[in-house]
Amino acid sequence: MMWLPTLLRKRESAIPFIPKDFAYLPNDKYLLYDSAWRGLDALIPELIQKFNIPTNKCLEFGVEFGFSTTVFANYFKDVVGVDIFTGDSHAGLHDDDYKDMIDKVKPWPNIKLIKADYKDYIKNNNEKFDLIHVDIIHNYKETFECGLWAAEHSKMAIFHDTKSFKGVKHAVQDIATKTGKTFHNYQYNNGLGILV
């Protein structure tokens, strides 16, 4: 099916993702703070197993305070976190905390943090990853642009906030249509879109 812009076609529904099991990590295995991502960490082992995702390389767009980044470090050999490290209009703006985050993730030597906007990181980048997590500013345009690259450069792309931000869910639906990937959606913890 030829991809059509959102306004010219009916959006396809996502397949509900209903986990069979929740595998919570002990608290010392990730950075503790009151993250909106809390609870989604228990889905990662099942996503890897159910969709047969290799566990060599993971990329995360939107590190913020490192909760999900350190969760991924428990399951993937190498984790790259890309962020501007000053927040955004949805997560809140703050001073540059890049150096602070470098110190905080030292217990996970398999994490590499890169201070960059996703636009600069994806430009002329053809690297492939097993899983890419997109949790950037929750606008349609940015999510679609970053997410399309993610879907085309990974076996699985996941997107936080598909329930709490319509623009994110609509972008994921449109990426699924454009790439031919299947869109699964977990409706709790602000929503997690899954493209495979």
Short mmCIF file of N, CA and C in Angstrom, two decimals:
data_model
loop_
_atom_site.label_atom_id
_atom_site.label_comp_id
_atom_site.label_asym_id
_atom_site.label_seq_id
_atom_site.Cartn_x
_atom_site.Cartn_y
_atom_site.Cartn_z
N MET A 1 0.84 -1.18 0.00
CA MET A 1 0.00 0.00 0.00
C MET A 1 0.88 1.24 0.00
N MET A 2 0.58 2.14 -0.86
CA MET A 2 1.34 3.38 -0.92
C MET A 2 1.04 4.22 0.33
N TRP A 3 2.08 4.82 0.88
CA TRP A 3 1.89 5.64 2.08
C TRP A 3 1.20 6.93 1.72
N LEU A 4 0.18 7.29 2.48
CA LEU A 4 -0.54 8.53 2.28
C LEU A 4 -0.47 9.36 3.55
N PRO A 5 -0.31 10.66 3.42
CA PRO A 5 -0.30 11.49 4.62
C PRO A 5 -1.54 11.28 5.46
N THR A 6 -1.38 11.53 6.73
CA THR A 6 -2.41 11.29 7.73
C THR A 6 -3.79 11.82 7.35
N LEU A 7 -3.86 13.02 6.85
CA LEU A 7 -5.16 13.63 6.58
C LEU A 7 -5.89 13.00 5.41
N LEU A 8 -5.21 12.22 4.59
CA LEU A 8 -5.82 11.65 3.39
C LEU A 8 -6.29 10.22 3.57
N ARG A 9 -6.12 9.63 4.71
CA ARG A 9 -6.54 8.26 4.92
C ARG A 9 -6.97 8.04 6.36
N LYS A 10 -7.66 6.95 6.57
CA LYS A 10 -8.08 6.57 7.91
C LYS A 10 -6.90 5.91 8.62
N ARG A 11 -6.67 6.26 9.85
CA ARG A 11 -5.59 5.66 10.62
C ARG A 11 -5.93 4.21 10.96
N GLU A 12 -4.92 3.38 10.89
CA GLU A 12 -5.09 1.98 11.25
C GLU A 12 -4.98 1.83 12.77
N SER A 13 -5.71 0.89 13.31
CA SER A 13 -5.66 0.64 14.75
C SER A 13 -4.44 -0.18 15.10
N ALA A 14 -3.92 0.06 16.29
CA ALA A 14 -2.79 -0.72 16.79
C ALA A 14 -3.30 -2.02 17.39
N ILE A 15 -2.46 -3.03 17.36
CA ILE A 15 -2.76 -4.30 18.02
C ILE A 15 -2.41 -4.13 19.49
N PRO A 16 -3.35 -4.37 20.39
CA PRO A 16 -3.03 -4.23 21.82
C PRO A 16 -1.91 -5.20 22.23
N PHE A 17 -0.91 -4.69 22.94
CA PHE A 17 0.13 -5.55 23.48
C PHE A 17 -0.26 -5.87 24.91
N ILE A 18 -0.49 -7.16 25.16
CA ILE A 18 -0.87 -7.61 26.49
C ILE A 18 0.22 -8.57 26.98
N PRO A 19 1.04 -8.10 27.90
CA PRO A 19 2.15 -8.95 28.37
C PRO A 19 1.66 -10.17 29.15
N LYS A 20 2.41 -11.24 29.03
CA LYS A 20 2.09 -12.46 29.78
C LYS A 20 2.76 -12.44 31.14
N ASP A 21 3.85 -11.68 31.24
CA ASP A 21 4.62 -11.66 32.47
C ASP A 21 5.29 -10.29 32.63
N PHE A 22 5.53 -9.91 33.86
CA PHE A 22 6.26 -8.67 34.15
C PHE A 22 7.54 -9.06 34.88
N ALA A 23 8.68 -8.66 34.33
CA ALA A 23 9.98 -9.02 34.91
C ALA A 23 10.66 -7.76 35.43
N TYR A 24 10.40 -7.44 36.68
CA TYR A 24 10.98 -6.25 37.29
C TYR A 24 12.42 -6.49 37.71
N LEU A 25 13.26 -5.51 37.45
CA LEU A 25 14.65 -5.55 37.88
C LEU A 25 14.76 -5.10 39.33
N PRO A 26 15.78 -5.59 40.04
CA PRO A 26 16.03 -5.05 41.39
C PRO A 26 16.39 -3.56 41.28
N ASN A 27 16.08 -2.80 42.31
CA ASN A 27 16.29 -1.34 42.29
C ASN A 27 17.72 -0.91 42.01
N ASP A 28 18.69 -1.74 42.33
CA ASP A 28 20.08 -1.33 42.11
C ASP A 28 20.54 -1.55 40.66
N LYS A 29 19.65 -1.97 39.80
CA LYS A 29 20.01 -2.25 38.40
C LYS A 29 19.69 -1.10 37.46
N TYR A 30 19.15 -0.01 37.98
CA TYR A 30 18.84 1.16 37.15
C TYR A 30 18.85 2.40 38.02
N LEU A 31 18.89 3.58 37.38
CA LEU A 31 18.86 4.84 38.13
C LEU A 31 17.45 5.06 38.67
N LEU A 32 17.37 5.23 39.96
CA LEU A 32 16.08 5.44 40.61
C LEU A 32 15.68 6.90 40.60
N TYR A 33 14.55 7.20 40.06
CA TYR A 33 13.89 8.50 40.21
C TYR A 33 12.46 8.31 39.74
N ASP A 34 11.62 9.26 39.99
CA ASP A 34 10.20 9.12 39.69
C ASP A 34 9.96 9.32 38.19
N SER A 35 10.22 8.29 37.43
CA SER A 35 10.14 8.35 35.98
C SER A 35 8.76 7.95 35.47
N ALA A 36 8.28 8.64 34.45
CA ALA A 36 7.03 8.25 33.79
C ALA A 36 7.21 6.91 33.07
N TRP A 37 8.43 6.47 32.92
CA TRP A 37 8.74 5.21 32.25
C TRP A 37 8.65 4.02 33.21
N ARG A 38 8.56 4.31 34.52
CA ARG A 38 8.51 3.24 35.52
C ARG A 38 7.33 2.30 35.23
N GLY A 39 7.61 1.03 35.23
CA GLY A 39 6.61 0.01 34.90
C GLY A 39 6.87 -0.58 33.52
N LEU A 40 7.32 0.25 32.59
CA LEU A 40 7.65 -0.25 31.25
C LEU A 40 8.91 -1.10 31.28
N ASP A 41 9.76 -0.88 32.27
CA ASP A 41 10.98 -1.67 32.40
C ASP A 41 10.68 -3.16 32.50
N ALA A 42 9.54 -3.51 33.07
CA ALA A 42 9.17 -4.91 33.26
C ALA A 42 8.74 -5.59 31.96
N LEU A 43 8.55 -4.81 30.89
CA LEU A 43 8.14 -5.37 29.59
C LEU A 43 9.32 -5.77 28.71
N ILE A 44 10.48 -5.22 28.96
CA ILE A 44 11.62 -5.39 28.05
C ILE A 44 11.98 -6.86 27.81
N PRO A 45 12.10 -7.71 28.84
CA PRO A 45 12.44 -9.11 28.55
C PRO A 45 11.42 -9.80 27.64
N GLU A 46 10.14 -9.52 27.86
CA GLU A 46 9.12 -10.16 27.01
C GLU A 46 9.16 -9.63 25.58
N LEU A 47 9.39 -8.33 25.42
CA LEU A 47 9.51 -7.77 24.06
C LEU A 47 10.67 -8.43 23.32
N ILE A 48 11.80 -8.57 23.99
CA ILE A 48 12.98 -9.20 23.38
C ILE A 48 12.67 -10.64 22.97
N GLN A 49 12.04 -11.38 23.88
CA GLN A 49 11.76 -12.79 23.62
C GLN A 49 10.65 -12.97 22.59
N LYS A 50 9.55 -12.29 22.77
CA LYS A 50 8.38 -12.48 21.89
C LYS A 50 8.70 -12.13 20.44
N PHE A 51 9.46 -11.06 20.24
CA PHE A 51 9.73 -10.60 18.88
C PHE A 51 11.13 -10.98 18.39
N ASN A 52 11.81 -11.85 19.17
CA ASN A 52 13.11 -12.39 18.77
C ASN A 52 14.11 -11.27 18.43
N ILE A 53 14.26 -10.34 19.36
CA ILE A 53 15.15 -9.19 19.17
C ILE A 53 16.55 -9.54 19.68
N PRO A 54 17.57 -9.41 18.83
CA PRO A 54 18.94 -9.61 19.33
C PRO A 54 19.25 -8.58 20.42
N THR A 55 20.24 -8.85 21.22
CA THR A 55 20.55 -7.97 22.36
C THR A 55 21.97 -7.40 22.29
N ASN A 56 22.40 -7.06 21.08
CA ASN A 56 23.73 -6.48 20.93
C ASN A 56 23.73 -4.96 21.07
N LYS A 57 22.89 -4.26 20.30
CA LYS A 57 22.96 -2.80 20.24
C LYS A 57 21.58 -2.16 20.41
N CYS A 58 21.52 -1.23 21.35
CA CYS A 58 20.30 -0.47 21.62
C CYS A 58 20.63 1.02 21.52
N LEU A 59 19.71 1.78 20.96
CA LEU A 59 19.85 3.23 20.86
C LEU A 59 18.63 3.87 21.50
N GLU A 60 18.88 4.91 22.26
CA GLU A 60 17.77 5.64 22.87
C GLU A 60 17.87 7.11 22.51
N PHE A 61 16.78 7.64 21.94
CA PHE A 61 16.65 9.07 21.71
C PHE A 61 15.81 9.63 22.85
N GLY A 62 16.41 10.44 23.71
CA GLY A 62 15.70 11.01 24.84
C GLY A 62 16.07 10.33 26.14
N VAL A 63 17.26 10.62 26.64
CA VAL A 63 17.77 10.00 27.86
C VAL A 63 17.12 10.60 29.10
N GLU A 64 16.90 11.89 29.08
CA GLU A 64 16.44 12.67 30.22
C GLU A 64 17.26 12.36 31.46
N PHE A 65 16.73 11.63 32.44
CA PHE A 65 17.47 11.37 33.68
C PHE A 65 17.98 9.94 33.80
N GLY A 66 17.96 9.19 32.70
CA GLY A 66 18.65 7.91 32.63
C GLY A 66 17.92 6.67 33.09
N PHE A 67 16.66 6.78 33.46
CA PHE A 67 15.94 5.60 33.95
C PHE A 67 15.91 4.50 32.88
N SER A 68 15.30 4.79 31.73
CA SER A 68 15.18 3.77 30.69
C SER A 68 16.54 3.39 30.11
N THR A 69 17.46 4.34 30.03
CA THR A 69 18.79 4.06 29.49
C THR A 69 19.47 2.98 30.32
N THR A 70 19.41 3.11 31.64
CA THR A 70 20.05 2.13 32.50
C THR A 70 19.28 0.81 32.52
N VAL A 71 17.97 0.86 32.32
CA VAL A 71 17.20 -0.39 32.18
C VAL A 71 17.70 -1.15 30.96
N PHE A 72 17.81 -0.47 29.82
CA PHE A 72 18.29 -1.13 28.61
C PHE A 72 19.68 -1.72 28.79
N ALA A 73 20.52 -1.08 29.60
CA ALA A 73 21.89 -1.55 29.82
C ALA A 73 21.93 -2.92 30.49
N ASN A 74 20.84 -3.33 31.10
CA ASN A 74 20.75 -4.66 31.70
C ASN A 74 20.47 -5.75 30.68
N TYR A 75 20.02 -5.37 29.50
CA TYR A 75 19.61 -6.36 28.50
C TYR A 75 20.42 -6.33 27.21
N PHE A 76 21.09 -5.21 26.93
CA PHE A 76 21.83 -5.06 25.68
C PHE A 76 23.32 -4.91 25.96
N LYS A 77 24.12 -5.47 25.08
CA LYS A 77 25.58 -5.41 25.22
C LYS A 77 26.07 -3.96 25.17
N ASP A 78 25.55 -3.18 24.23
CA ASP A 78 25.92 -1.77 24.08
C ASP A 78 24.67 -0.91 23.98
N VAL A 79 24.65 0.20 24.72
CA VAL A 79 23.53 1.14 24.71
C VAL A 79 24.07 2.53 24.41
N VAL A 80 23.49 3.18 23.42
CA VAL A 80 23.84 4.56 23.08
C VAL A 80 22.64 5.43 23.44
N GLY A 81 22.89 6.48 24.21
CA GLY A 81 21.83 7.43 24.58
C GLY A 81 22.11 8.78 23.95
N VAL A 82 21.17 9.27 23.16
CA VAL A 82 21.32 10.55 22.47
C VAL A 82 20.31 11.53 23.05
N ASP A 83 20.79 12.71 23.46
CA ASP A 83 19.91 13.70 24.06
C ASP A 83 20.60 15.06 23.97
N ILE A 84 19.78 16.12 24.07
CA ILE A 84 20.35 17.47 24.15
C ILE A 84 20.67 17.84 25.59
N PHE A 85 20.13 17.08 26.53
CA PHE A 85 20.41 17.20 27.97
C PHE A 85 20.03 18.56 28.57
N THR A 86 19.04 19.21 27.97
CA THR A 86 18.50 20.45 28.55
C THR A 86 16.97 20.40 28.62
N GLY A 87 16.38 19.23 28.41
CA GLY A 87 14.93 19.07 28.48
C GLY A 87 14.24 19.62 27.25
N ASP A 88 12.92 19.71 27.34
CA ASP A 88 12.11 20.26 26.26
C ASP A 88 10.81 20.80 26.85
N SER A 89 9.96 21.33 26.00
CA SER A 89 8.73 21.96 26.48
C SER A 89 7.76 20.97 27.12
N HIS A 90 7.86 19.69 26.83
CA HIS A 90 6.98 18.70 27.45
C HIS A 90 7.57 18.13 28.74
N ALA A 91 8.86 17.82 28.73
CA ALA A 91 9.51 17.23 29.90
C ALA A 91 9.94 18.29 30.91
N GLY A 92 10.01 19.54 30.44
CA GLY A 92 10.49 20.63 31.27
C GLY A 92 11.91 21.00 30.88
N LEU A 93 12.17 22.29 30.85
CA LEU A 93 13.51 22.78 30.50
C LEU A 93 14.36 22.87 31.75
N HIS A 94 15.66 22.62 31.61
CA HIS A 94 16.58 22.68 32.76
C HIS A 94 17.98 22.97 32.24
N ASP A 95 18.89 23.23 33.18
CA ASP A 95 20.29 23.46 32.81
C ASP A 95 20.88 22.20 32.19
N ASP A 96 21.92 22.37 31.42
CA ASP A 96 22.62 21.26 30.78
C ASP A 96 23.14 20.29 31.84
N ASP A 97 22.66 19.04 31.79
CA ASP A 97 23.10 18.05 32.78
C ASP A 97 23.88 16.90 32.15
N TYR A 98 24.48 17.15 30.99
CA TYR A 98 25.23 16.11 30.28
C TYR A 98 26.36 15.53 31.15
N LYS A 99 27.19 16.40 31.72
CA LYS A 99 28.32 15.92 32.53
C LYS A 99 27.83 15.17 33.77
N ASP A 100 26.76 15.64 34.36
CA ASP A 100 26.17 14.98 35.51
C ASP A 100 25.67 13.58 35.14
N MET A 101 25.04 13.47 33.97
CA MET A 101 24.52 12.17 33.53
C MET A 101 25.66 11.21 33.21
N ILE A 102 26.76 11.72 32.67
CA ILE A 102 27.93 10.86 32.41
C ILE A 102 28.38 10.22 33.73
N ASP A 103 28.42 11.00 34.80
CA ASP A 103 28.81 10.47 36.11
C ASP A 103 27.79 9.47 36.63
N LYS A 104 26.51 9.77 36.46
CA LYS A 104 25.46 8.90 36.99
C LYS A 104 25.42 7.53 36.33
N VAL A 105 25.79 7.44 35.05
CA VAL A 105 25.72 6.14 34.36
C VAL A 105 27.04 5.36 34.41
N LYS A 106 28.02 5.86 35.15
CA LYS A 106 29.31 5.16 35.25
C LYS A 106 29.19 3.71 35.72
N PRO A 107 28.23 3.36 36.60
CA PRO A 107 28.11 1.95 36.99
C PRO A 107 27.70 1.02 35.84
N TRP A 108 27.29 1.59 34.72
CA TRP A 108 26.92 0.82 33.53
C TRP A 108 27.92 1.15 32.42
N PRO A 109 29.05 0.47 32.37
CA PRO A 109 30.10 0.81 31.41
C PRO A 109 29.71 0.55 29.95
N ASN A 110 28.60 -0.13 29.74
CA ASN A 110 28.14 -0.39 28.37
C ASN A 110 27.25 0.73 27.82
N ILE A 111 27.11 1.82 28.57
CA ILE A 111 26.33 2.98 28.10
C ILE A 111 27.27 4.05 27.58
N LYS A 112 26.95 4.56 26.41
CA LYS A 112 27.67 5.70 25.84
C LYS A 112 26.65 6.81 25.61
N LEU A 113 26.87 7.96 26.22
CA LEU A 113 25.97 9.10 26.05
C LEU A 113 26.55 10.07 25.03
N ILE A 114 25.66 10.55 24.16
CA ILE A 114 26.06 11.50 23.12
C ILE A 114 25.19 12.73 23.23
N LYS A 115 25.82 13.88 23.38
CA LYS A 115 25.08 15.14 23.44
C LYS A 115 24.84 15.63 22.01
N ALA A 116 23.61 15.44 21.55
CA ALA A 116 23.26 15.83 20.18
C ALA A 116 21.75 15.86 20.04
N ASP A 117 21.29 16.66 19.13
CA ASP A 117 19.90 16.64 18.70
C ASP A 117 19.72 15.42 17.79
N TYR A 118 18.58 14.77 17.84
CA TYR A 118 18.37 13.60 17.00
C TYR A 118 18.60 13.93 15.53
N LYS A 119 18.27 15.15 15.10
CA LYS A 119 18.43 15.53 13.69
C LYS A 119 19.89 15.45 13.26
N ASP A 120 20.78 15.89 14.13
CA ASP A 120 22.21 15.82 13.82
C ASP A 120 22.71 14.38 13.86
N TYR A 121 22.20 13.60 14.81
CA TYR A 121 22.65 12.21 14.95
C TYR A 121 22.25 11.36 13.75
N ILE A 122 21.03 11.53 13.24
CA ILE A 122 20.57 10.66 12.15
C ILE A 122 21.06 11.10 10.77
N LYS A 123 21.51 12.34 10.68
CA LYS A 123 21.96 12.86 9.38
C LYS A 123 23.14 12.03 8.87
N ASN A 124 22.97 11.44 7.71
CA ASN A 124 24.01 10.62 7.07
C ASN A 124 24.47 9.44 7.93
N ASN A 125 23.60 8.97 8.82
CA ASN A 125 23.94 7.85 9.70
C ASN A 125 23.17 6.61 9.23
N ASN A 126 23.87 5.57 8.84
CA ASN A 126 23.24 4.33 8.38
C ASN A 126 23.46 3.16 9.33
N GLU A 127 23.88 3.47 10.56
CA GLU A 127 24.11 2.42 11.55
C GLU A 127 22.81 1.69 11.88
N LYS A 128 22.91 0.40 12.13
CA LYS A 128 21.75 -0.43 12.47
C LYS A 128 21.80 -0.81 13.95
N PHE A 129 20.63 -0.93 14.55
CA PHE A 129 20.50 -1.30 15.96
C PHE A 129 19.46 -2.40 16.09
N ASP A 130 19.54 -3.14 17.18
CA ASP A 130 18.54 -4.17 17.44
C ASP A 130 17.23 -3.54 17.90
N LEU A 131 17.34 -2.57 18.81
CA LEU A 131 16.16 -1.87 19.33
C LEU A 131 16.50 -0.38 19.42
N ILE A 132 15.53 0.45 19.03
CA ILE A 132 15.67 1.90 19.20
C ILE A 132 14.44 2.40 19.95
N HIS A 133 14.70 3.17 21.00
CA HIS A 133 13.64 3.77 21.81
C HIS A 133 13.58 5.26 21.52
N VAL A 134 12.38 5.76 21.18
CA VAL A 134 12.17 7.17 20.88
C VAL A 134 11.31 7.78 21.98
N ASP A 135 11.87 8.73 22.70
CA ASP A 135 11.15 9.41 23.78
C ASP A 135 11.64 10.86 23.82
N ILE A 136 11.38 11.56 22.72
CA ILE A 136 11.82 12.95 22.57
C ILE A 136 10.61 13.87 22.77
N ILE A 137 10.74 15.13 22.36
CA ILE A 137 9.60 16.04 22.44
C ILE A 137 8.40 15.36 21.77
N HIS A 138 7.24 15.46 22.37
CA HIS A 138 6.10 14.65 21.96
C HIS A 138 5.20 15.32 20.92
N ASN A 139 5.82 15.86 19.90
CA ASN A 139 5.09 16.44 18.77
C ASN A 139 5.08 15.45 17.62
N TYR A 140 4.08 15.55 16.77
CA TYR A 140 3.97 14.65 15.62
C TYR A 140 5.21 14.74 14.73
N LYS A 141 5.57 15.94 14.31
CA LYS A 141 6.64 16.13 13.32
C LYS A 141 7.95 15.50 13.77
N GLU A 142 8.39 15.84 14.97
CA GLU A 142 9.66 15.33 15.47
C GLU A 142 9.61 13.82 15.70
N THR A 143 8.50 13.34 16.26
CA THR A 143 8.37 11.90 16.49
C THR A 143 8.37 11.14 15.16
N PHE A 144 7.66 11.67 14.17
CA PHE A 144 7.63 11.00 12.87
C PHE A 144 9.02 10.98 12.24
N GLU A 145 9.69 12.12 12.24
CA GLU A 145 11.01 12.21 11.60
C GLU A 145 12.04 11.29 12.27
N CYS A 146 12.14 11.38 13.58
CA CYS A 146 13.07 10.54 14.33
C CYS A 146 12.63 9.08 14.28
N GLY A 147 11.35 8.85 14.44
CA GLY A 147 10.80 7.50 14.48
C GLY A 147 10.90 6.76 13.17
N LEU A 148 10.74 7.46 12.06
CA LEU A 148 10.88 6.81 10.76
C LEU A 148 12.30 6.31 10.59
N TRP A 149 13.29 7.16 10.93
CA TRP A 149 14.68 6.72 10.87
C TRP A 149 14.88 5.52 11.79
N ALA A 150 14.32 5.58 12.99
CA ALA A 150 14.47 4.49 13.96
C ALA A 150 13.88 3.19 13.41
N ALA A 151 12.70 3.26 12.84
CA ALA A 151 12.05 2.06 12.29
C ALA A 151 12.85 1.47 11.13
N GLU A 152 13.48 2.33 10.37
CA GLU A 152 14.26 1.87 9.20
C GLU A 152 15.65 1.38 9.59
N HIS A 153 16.08 1.65 10.82
CA HIS A 153 17.44 1.29 11.25
C HIS A 153 17.45 0.33 12.45
N SER A 154 16.34 -0.37 12.67
CA SER A 154 16.28 -1.31 13.79
C SER A 154 15.31 -2.44 13.48
N LYS A 155 15.46 -3.51 14.22
CA LYS A 155 14.50 -4.60 14.13
C LYS A 155 13.20 -4.21 14.87
N MET A 156 13.36 -3.47 15.97
CA MET A 156 12.20 -2.99 16.73
C MET A 156 12.43 -1.54 17.14
N ALA A 157 11.40 -0.72 16.95
CA ALA A 157 11.42 0.66 17.44
C ALA A 157 10.27 0.79 18.44
N ILE A 158 10.55 1.39 19.60
CA ILE A 158 9.50 1.60 20.59
C ILE A 158 9.40 3.09 20.89
N PHE A 159 8.20 3.53 21.26
CA PHE A 159 7.89 4.94 21.43
C PHE A 159 7.10 5.14 22.71
N HIS A 160 7.63 5.96 23.62
CA HIS A 160 6.91 6.24 24.86
C HIS A 160 5.87 7.33 24.62
N ASP A 161 4.80 7.30 25.42
CA ASP A 161 3.74 8.33 25.46
C ASP A 161 2.76 8.28 24.30
N THR A 162 2.46 7.08 23.81
CA THR A 162 1.45 6.95 22.76
C THR A 162 0.04 7.18 23.31
N LYS A 163 -0.12 7.05 24.59
CA LYS A 163 -1.44 7.29 25.19
C LYS A 163 -1.59 8.74 25.64
N SER A 164 -0.55 9.31 26.18
CA SER A 164 -0.65 10.65 26.75
C SER A 164 -0.48 11.77 25.72
N PHE A 165 0.05 11.46 24.53
CA PHE A 165 0.21 12.47 23.48
C PHE A 165 -0.28 11.91 22.15
N LYS A 166 -1.39 12.45 21.65
CA LYS A 166 -1.97 11.95 20.39
C LYS A 166 -1.00 12.07 19.23
N GLY A 167 -0.19 13.13 19.22
CA GLY A 167 0.76 13.31 18.14
C GLY A 167 1.75 12.17 18.04
N VAL A 168 2.15 11.63 19.19
CA VAL A 168 3.08 10.50 19.20
C VAL A 168 2.40 9.27 18.60
N LYS A 169 1.20 8.97 19.06
CA LYS A 169 0.49 7.79 18.55
C LYS A 169 0.23 7.91 17.06
N HIS A 170 -0.20 9.09 16.62
CA HIS A 170 -0.47 9.28 15.19
C HIS A 170 0.80 9.13 14.36
N ALA A 171 1.92 9.63 14.88
CA ALA A 171 3.19 9.48 14.16
C ALA A 171 3.56 8.01 14.05
N VAL A 172 3.41 7.26 15.13
CA VAL A 172 3.75 5.83 15.11
C VAL A 172 2.85 5.08 14.13
N GLN A 173 1.56 5.42 14.12
CA GLN A 173 0.65 4.79 13.16
C GLN A 173 1.08 5.07 11.73
N ASP A 174 1.47 6.30 11.46
CA ASP A 174 1.90 6.67 10.11
C ASP A 174 3.23 6.03 9.73
N ILE A 175 4.13 5.88 10.69
CA ILE A 175 5.40 5.20 10.42
C ILE A 175 5.14 3.72 10.10
N ALA A 176 4.23 3.10 10.84
CA ALA A 176 3.89 1.70 10.57
C ALA A 176 3.36 1.55 9.15
N THR A 177 2.49 2.45 8.75
CA THR A 177 1.93 2.39 7.40
C THR A 177 3.01 2.58 6.34
N LYS A 178 3.87 3.55 6.56
CA LYS A 178 4.91 3.85 5.58
C LYS A 178 5.95 2.74 5.46
N THR A 179 6.29 2.11 6.57
CA THR A 179 7.35 1.09 6.57
C THR A 179 6.84 -0.33 6.40
N GLY A 180 5.54 -0.53 6.58
CA GLY A 180 4.98 -1.88 6.51
C GLY A 180 5.20 -2.67 7.79
N LYS A 181 5.65 -2.00 8.86
CA LYS A 181 5.83 -2.69 10.14
C LYS A 181 4.49 -2.77 10.87
N THR A 182 4.42 -3.71 11.80
CA THR A 182 3.20 -3.90 12.59
C THR A 182 3.28 -3.03 13.85
N PHE A 183 2.18 -2.35 14.15
CA PHE A 183 2.09 -1.46 15.30
C PHE A 183 1.34 -2.16 16.42
N HIS A 184 2.07 -2.43 17.51
CA HIS A 184 1.48 -2.94 18.74
C HIS A 184 1.51 -1.79 19.74
N ASN A 185 0.53 -1.73 20.63
CA ASN A 185 0.50 -0.65 21.61
C ASN A 185 0.14 -1.18 23.00
N TYR A 186 0.98 -0.80 23.96
CA TYR A 186 0.71 -1.10 25.36
C TYR A 186 0.07 0.15 25.95
N GLN A 187 -1.12 0.01 26.53
CA GLN A 187 -1.90 1.20 26.89
C GLN A 187 -1.60 1.80 28.26
N TYR A 188 -0.79 1.16 29.06
CA TYR A 188 -0.52 1.67 30.41
C TYR A 188 0.80 2.44 30.47
N ASN A 189 1.06 3.09 31.60
CA ASN A 189 2.31 3.86 31.80
C ASN A 189 2.50 4.89 30.68
N ASN A 190 1.43 5.58 30.35
CA ASN A 190 1.40 6.62 29.31
C ASN A 190 1.49 6.07 27.90
N GLY A 191 1.51 4.77 27.75
CA GLY A 191 1.50 4.13 26.44
C GLY A 191 2.88 3.86 25.90
N LEU A 192 3.04 2.69 25.29
CA LEU A 192 4.29 2.33 24.63
C LEU A 192 3.95 1.75 23.26
N GLY A 193 4.33 2.48 22.22
CA GLY A 193 4.14 1.98 20.86
C GLY A 193 5.30 1.08 20.49
N ILE A 194 4.99 0.00 19.81
CA ILE A 194 5.98 -1.02 19.45
C ILE A 194 5.86 -1.29 17.96
N LEU A 195 6.91 -1.04 17.21
CA LEU A 195 6.92 -1.32 15.76
C LEU A 195 7.88 -2.47 15.48
N VAL A 196 7.36 -3.53 14.86
CA VAL A 196 8.19 -4.66 14.46
C VAL A 196 7.80 -5.11 13.06
#
